[in-house]
mmCIF file of C-alpha atoms in Angstrom:
data_model
loop_
_atom_site.group_PDB
_atom_site.id
_atom_site.type_symbol
_atom_site.label_atom_id
_atom_site.label_comp_id
_atom_site.label_asym_id
_atom_site.label_seq_id
_atom_site.Cartn_x
_atom_site.Cartn_y
_atom_site.Cartn_z
ATOM 1 C CA MET Y 6 140.129 105.418 92.070
ATOM 2 C CA LYS Y 7 139.281 106.083 95.718
ATOM 3 C CA SER Y 8 138.141 109.578 96.650
ATOM 4 C CA VAL Y 9 139.445 111.408 99.728
ATOM 5 C CA LEU Y 10 138.060 114.605 101.229
ATOM 6 C CA ILE Y 11 140.462 116.705 103.311
ATOM 7 C CA VAL Y 12 138.854 119.284 105.618
ATOM 8 C CA GLU Y 13 141.769 121.426 106.782
ATOM 9 C CA ASP Y 14 142.153 125.197 107.204
ATOM 10 C CA ASP Y 15 145.954 125.190 106.879
ATOM 11 C CA LEU Y 16 146.476 125.221 103.115
ATOM 12 C CA ASN Y 17 150.131 124.152 103.318
ATOM 13 C CA ILE Y 18 149.237 121.034 105.290
ATOM 14 C CA ALA Y 19 146.231 120.288 103.096
ATOM 15 C CA GLU Y 20 148.273 120.575 99.909
ATOM 16 C CA MET Y 21 151.003 118.353 101.329
ATOM 17 C CA GLU Y 22 148.405 115.695 102.154
ATOM 18 C CA ARG Y 23 146.817 116.075 98.726
ATOM 19 C CA ASP Y 24 150.102 115.801 96.829
ATOM 20 C CA TYR Y 25 151.150 112.681 98.705
ATOM 21 C CA LEU Y 26 147.765 111.024 98.234
ATOM 22 C CA GLN Y 27 147.631 111.859 94.527
ATOM 23 C CA LEU Y 28 151.053 110.303 94.050
ATOM 24 C CA ASN Y 29 149.558 107.142 95.523
ATOM 25 C CA GLY Y 30 146.628 107.108 93.120
ATOM 26 C CA TYR Y 31 143.876 108.811 95.117
ATOM 27 C CA LYS Y 32 141.444 111.463 93.952
ATOM 28 C CA VAL Y 33 141.540 114.314 96.478
ATOM 29 C CA ASP Y 34 139.432 117.379 97.248
ATOM 30 C CA ILE Y 35 140.259 120.054 99.826
ATOM 31 C CA VAL Y 36 137.786 122.157 101.819
ATOM 32 C CA MET Y 37 138.997 124.811 104.245
ATOM 33 C CA ASP Y 38 136.005 125.468 106.494
ATOM 34 C CA GLY Y 39 133.916 123.110 108.582
ATOM 35 C CA GLU Y 40 130.443 123.894 107.268
ATOM 36 C CA ALA Y 41 131.445 123.441 103.635
ATOM 37 C CA GLY Y 42 133.377 120.318 104.610
ATOM 38 C CA LEU Y 43 130.333 118.773 106.245
ATOM 39 C CA GLN Y 44 128.064 119.503 103.289
ATOM 40 C CA LYS Y 45 130.589 118.131 100.815
ATOM 41 C CA THR Y 46 131.065 114.957 102.868
ATOM 42 C CA LEU Y 47 127.312 114.361 103.005
ATOM 43 C CA THR Y 48 127.080 114.324 99.217
ATOM 44 C CA GLY Y 49 128.204 110.725 99.530
ATOM 45 C CA VAL Y 50 130.882 110.630 96.848
ATOM 46 C CA TYR Y 51 133.903 110.190 99.123
ATOM 47 C CA ASP Y 52 135.413 106.948 100.358
ATOM 48 C CA ILE Y 53 137.211 108.427 103.376
ATOM 49 C CA LEU Y 54 137.293 111.722 105.307
ATOM 50 C CA ILE Y 55 140.383 113.357 106.824
ATOM 51 C CA VAL Y 56 139.350 116.148 109.162
ATOM 52 C CA ASP Y 57 141.049 118.697 111.404
ATOM 53 C CA LEU Y 58 139.388 119.674 114.682
ATOM 54 C CA MET Y 59 140.027 123.410 114.819
ATOM 55 C CA LEU Y 60 138.140 124.771 111.820
ATOM 56 C CA PRO Y 61 136.224 127.959 110.970
ATOM 57 C CA GLN Y 62 132.407 127.831 110.743
ATOM 58 C CA LYS Y 63 132.090 124.347 112.272
ATOM 59 C CA ASP Y 64 134.592 122.363 114.345
ATOM 60 C CA GLY Y 65 135.775 118.857 113.569
ATOM 61 C CA PHE Y 66 133.923 117.253 116.477
ATOM 62 C CA THR Y 67 130.609 118.523 115.111
ATOM 63 C CA ILE Y 68 131.467 117.305 111.617
ATOM 64 C CA ILE Y 69 132.223 113.814 112.939
ATOM 65 C CA LYS Y 70 128.928 113.645 114.851
ATOM 66 C CA GLU Y 71 126.871 114.854 111.895
ATOM 67 C CA VAL Y 72 128.569 112.553 109.403
ATOM 68 C CA ARG Y 73 128.151 109.535 111.676
ATOM 69 C CA ARG Y 74 124.399 110.071 111.792
ATOM 70 C CA LYS Y 75 124.193 109.314 108.074
ATOM 71 C CA LEU Y 76 127.388 107.715 106.782
ATOM 72 C CA GLU Y 77 129.735 104.894 107.711
ATOM 73 C CA ILE Y 78 132.803 105.876 105.712
ATOM 74 C CA PRO Y 79 136.141 105.861 107.581
ATOM 75 C CA ILE Y 80 137.025 109.117 109.336
ATOM 76 C CA ILE Y 81 140.585 110.033 110.332
ATOM 77 C CA VAL Y 82 141.232 113.033 112.586
ATOM 78 C CA LEU Y 83 144.443 114.930 111.839
ATOM 79 C CA SER Y 84 144.944 117.600 114.483
ATOM 80 C CA ALA Y 85 147.525 119.571 116.436
ATOM 81 C CA ARG Y 86 145.507 118.836 119.588
ATOM 82 C CA SER Y 87 147.383 116.009 121.261
ATOM 83 C CA GLU Y 88 145.609 115.801 124.632
ATOM 84 C CA ASP Y 89 144.080 112.448 125.506
ATOM 85 C CA ILE Y 90 140.701 114.066 126.153
ATOM 86 C CA ASP Y 91 140.544 115.284 122.542
ATOM 87 C CA LYS Y 92 141.513 111.863 121.177
ATOM 88 C CA ILE Y 93 138.910 110.140 123.357
ATOM 89 C CA ARG Y 94 136.233 112.646 122.406
ATOM 90 C CA GLY Y 95 136.960 112.326 118.690
ATOM 91 C CA LEU Y 96 136.863 108.533 118.799
ATOM 92 C CA ASP Y 97 133.710 108.556 120.941
ATOM 93 C CA TYR Y 98 131.964 110.747 118.383
ATOM 94 C CA GLY Y 99 132.739 108.227 115.674
ATOM 95 C CA ALA Y 100 136.203 108.843 114.252
ATOM 96 C CA ASP Y 101 138.073 105.684 113.282
ATOM 97 C CA ASP Y 102 141.573 107.018 113.905
ATOM 98 C CA TYR Y 103 143.437 110.007 115.311
ATOM 99 C CA LEU Y 104 146.808 111.366 114.164
ATOM 100 C CA THR Y 105 148.560 114.361 115.701
ATOM 101 C CA LYS Y 106 150.532 117.045 113.880
ATOM 102 C CA PRO Y 107 153.314 117.014 112.911
ATOM 103 C CA PHE Y 108 152.684 113.706 111.186
ATOM 104 C CA SER Y 109 154.386 111.316 108.807
ATOM 105 C CA PRO Y 110 152.762 111.285 105.349
ATOM 106 C CA ALA Y 111 153.808 107.640 104.991
ATOM 107 C CA GLU Y 112 152.005 106.757 108.221
ATOM 108 C CA LEU Y 113 148.891 108.659 107.113
ATOM 109 C CA MET Y 114 148.978 106.769 103.818
ATOM 110 C CA ALA Y 115 149.275 103.436 105.606
ATOM 111 C CA ARG Y 116 146.350 104.222 107.897
ATOM 112 C CA ILE Y 117 144.153 105.319 105.004
ATOM 113 C CA LYS Y 118 144.835 102.056 103.155
ATOM 114 C CA SER Y 119 144.183 100.038 106.300
ATOM 115 C CA HIS Y 120 140.849 101.706 107.052
ATOM 116 C CA LEU Y 121 139.626 101.462 103.466
ATOM 117 C CA ASN Y 122 140.536 97.782 103.284
ATOM 118 C CA ARG Y 123 138.844 97.046 106.589
ATOM 119 C CA TYR Y 124 135.725 98.976 105.610
ATOM 120 C CA GLU Y 125 135.387 97.005 102.392
ATOM 121 C CA ARG Y 126 135.865 93.704 104.206
ATOM 122 C CA LEU Y 127 133.229 94.588 106.810
ATOM 123 C CA THR Y 128 130.655 95.824 104.330
ATOM 124 C CA GLY Y 129 131.348 93.284 101.620
ATOM 125 C CA ARG Y 130 131.296 96.064 99.014
ATOM 126 C CA ASN Y 131 133.179 99.098 97.859
ATOM 127 C CA SER Y 132 132.894 102.079 100.143
ATOM 128 C CA ALA Y 133 130.901 104.108 97.616
ATOM 129 C CA LEU Y 134 127.733 105.183 99.367
ATOM 130 C CA GLU Y 135 124.294 103.841 98.588
ATOM 131 C CA ILE Y 136 122.716 107.301 98.980
ATOM 132 C CA ILE Y 137 124.099 110.286 97.074
ATOM 133 C CA ASN Y 138 122.685 113.733 97.891
ATOM 134 C CA TYR Y 139 123.071 117.050 96.102
ATOM 135 C CA ARG Y 140 120.838 119.954 97.149
ATOM 136 C CA GLY Y 141 117.533 118.111 96.950
ATOM 137 C CA LEU Y 142 118.646 115.542 94.370
ATOM 138 C CA GLU Y 143 118.932 112.071 95.924
ATOM 139 C CA ILE Y 144 120.206 108.960 94.160
ATOM 140 C CA ASN Y 145 119.645 105.627 95.885
ATOM 141 C CA THR Y 146 122.183 103.385 94.187
ATOM 142 C CA ALA Y 147 120.980 100.232 95.935
ATOM 143 C CA ALA Y 148 117.392 100.670 94.765
ATOM 144 C CA HIS Y 149 118.285 102.430 91.480
ATOM 145 C CA LYS Y 150 115.867 105.233 92.322
ATOM 146 C CA VAL Y 151 116.136 109.009 91.996
ATOM 147 C CA TYR Y 152 114.277 111.629 94.035
ATOM 148 C CA VAL Y 153 113.989 115.394 93.666
ATOM 149 C CA ASN Y 154 112.947 117.138 96.885
ATOM 150 C CA GLY Y 155 111.593 113.844 98.171
ATOM 151 C CA LYS Y 156 109.537 113.035 95.069
ATOM 152 C CA GLU Y 157 110.584 110.066 92.946
ATOM 153 C CA VAL Y 158 111.333 110.748 89.287
ATOM 154 C CA GLN Y 159 111.267 108.050 86.623
ATOM 155 C CA LEU Y 160 114.435 107.622 84.578
ATOM 156 C CA THR Y 161 115.207 105.100 81.890
ATOM 157 C CA ALA Y 162 118.096 102.719 82.565
ATOM 158 C CA LYS Y 163 120.471 104.753 80.386
ATOM 159 C CA GLU Y 164 119.354 108.070 81.877
ATOM 160 C CA TYR Y 165 119.990 106.673 85.347
ATOM 161 C CA GLU Y 166 123.399 105.345 84.326
ATOM 162 C CA LEU Y 167 124.393 108.706 82.875
ATOM 163 C CA LEU Y 168 123.158 110.668 85.901
ATOM 164 C CA LEU Y 169 124.963 108.327 88.275
ATOM 165 C CA PHE Y 170 128.182 108.719 86.299
ATOM 166 C CA PHE Y 171 127.943 112.499 86.604
ATOM 167 C CA ALA Y 172 127.020 112.398 90.304
ATOM 168 C CA THR Y 173 129.957 110.150 91.189
ATOM 169 C CA ASN Y 174 132.354 112.393 89.248
ATOM 170 C CA PRO Y 175 131.300 115.875 90.371
ATOM 171 C CA ASN Y 176 132.931 119.083 89.138
ATOM 172 C CA LEU Y 177 134.792 117.326 86.326
ATOM 173 C CA VAL Y 178 134.286 118.224 82.673
ATOM 174 C CA PHE Y 179 133.487 115.413 80.236
ATOM 175 C CA SER Y 180 133.274 115.760 76.476
ATOM 176 C CA LYS Y 181 130.489 114.162 74.449
ATOM 177 C CA GLU Y 182 133.069 111.777 73.044
ATOM 178 C CA HIS Y 183 134.173 110.642 76.481
ATOM 179 C CA LEU Y 184 130.609 110.122 77.687
ATOM 180 C CA PHE Y 185 129.667 108.227 74.531
ATOM 181 C CA ASP Y 186 132.708 105.959 74.765
ATOM 182 C CA LYS Y 187 132.135 105.377 78.479
ATOM 183 C CA LEU Y 188 128.405 104.631 78.392
ATOM 184 C CA TRP Y 189 127.363 103.722 74.845
ATOM 185 C CA SER Y 190 130.090 102.630 72.460
ATOM 186 C CA ALA Y 191 130.194 98.948 73.427
ATOM 187 C CA GLU Y 192 126.498 98.473 72.765
ATOM 188 C CA TYR Y 193 125.314 101.272 70.500
ATOM 189 C CA TYR Y 194 125.970 102.201 66.893
ATOM 190 C CA GLY Y 195 124.483 105.684 66.924
ATOM 191 C CA ASP Y 196 126.223 109.044 67.048
ATOM 192 C CA LEU Y 197 127.243 111.628 69.616
ATOM 193 C CA ALA Y 198 123.874 113.385 69.426
ATOM 194 C CA THR Y 199 122.430 110.705 71.704
ATOM 195 C CA VAL Y 200 124.489 112.129 74.580
ATOM 196 C CA ALA Y 201 122.889 115.571 74.295
ATOM 197 C CA VAL Y 202 119.432 114.040 73.892
ATOM 198 C CA HIS Y 203 119.774 112.001 77.085
ATOM 199 C CA ILE Y 204 121.101 114.987 79.017
ATOM 200 C CA GLN Y 205 118.137 117.092 77.863
ATOM 201 C CA LYS Y 206 115.740 114.398 79.043
ATOM 202 C CA ILE Y 207 117.460 114.139 82.434
ATOM 203 C CA ARG Y 208 117.321 117.918 82.871
ATOM 204 C CA LYS Y 209 113.581 117.950 82.226
ATOM 205 C CA LYS Y 210 113.138 115.460 85.051
ATOM 206 C CA ILE Y 211 115.516 116.800 87.722
ATOM 207 C CA GLU Y 212 116.050 120.521 87.070
ATOM 208 C CA LYS Y 213 113.801 123.326 88.314
ATOM 209 C CA ASP Y 214 114.570 125.206 85.106
ATOM 210 C CA PRO Y 215 115.996 122.910 82.397
ATOM 211 C CA ALA Y 216 117.044 125.956 80.366
ATOM 212 C CA ASN Y 217 119.233 127.123 83.269
ATOM 213 C CA PRO Y 218 120.395 123.849 84.816
ATOM 214 C CA GLU Y 219 121.649 123.717 88.384
ATOM 215 C CA TYR Y 220 123.150 120.241 88.217
ATOM 216 C CA ILE Y 221 124.324 119.311 84.710
ATOM 217 C CA GLU Y 222 125.980 122.341 83.153
ATOM 218 C CA THR Y 223 126.932 122.729 79.497
ATOM 219 C CA LEU Y 224 130.382 124.192 78.868
ATOM 220 C CA TRP Y 225 130.142 125.260 75.246
ATOM 221 C CA GLY Y 226 132.876 123.839 73.072
ATOM 222 C CA THR Y 227 134.102 121.639 75.910
ATOM 223 C CA GLY Y 228 131.453 119.314 77.298
ATOM 224 C CA TYR Y 229 129.377 118.858 80.438
ATOM 225 C CA ARG Y 230 129.980 119.180 84.168
ATOM 226 C CA PHE Y 231 127.951 118.050 87.178
ATOM 227 C CA ASN Y 232 128.039 120.806 89.816
ATOM 228 C CA SER Y 233 128.251 119.575 93.406
#
């Protein structure tokens, strides 16, 4: 499932975009201010960014410039500003496309599909990023390496696989059963306790205080969640 981030301060428009995209099988997050939108984009878990230009905290032009310094994911501007100078500026800063409001949801959907398909053809891989960043935690998926505040930490293959699963599915709650079935059941004849053991080991390696984890949170009676 492809992930889309919408950075839009008009909740009605953002929810309309989200609903249409979800109906077409996309995972969608909404952020309503520019600074938070930039930080969320730079985590590296999104396949495409849809961004307005007129935003609180940080405008869309700045977001595009900052994202382009680090990431190559497709960026689509969706803005009420229809002047040619704004379109030229947005594209010059690194946006891949520019749509003006009011817009056709069907056209937006078609452009998203087109840009994702082209990106995958050009890169020869899925648009998932090779570097994932969360507040000092960096996962290099190409090299299979993990760093905390710039210092490499050593994970076993299964610990890395589990951490990567969490990091690419942030803010979602997963039960022990789900994690076991997803990452162990085809190859392992143990029990659910192995999930908790691996999470404890990961926490000792990446958390400042493993007893009060910042990244992998326990939701008692429910499961675990990776906080973005």
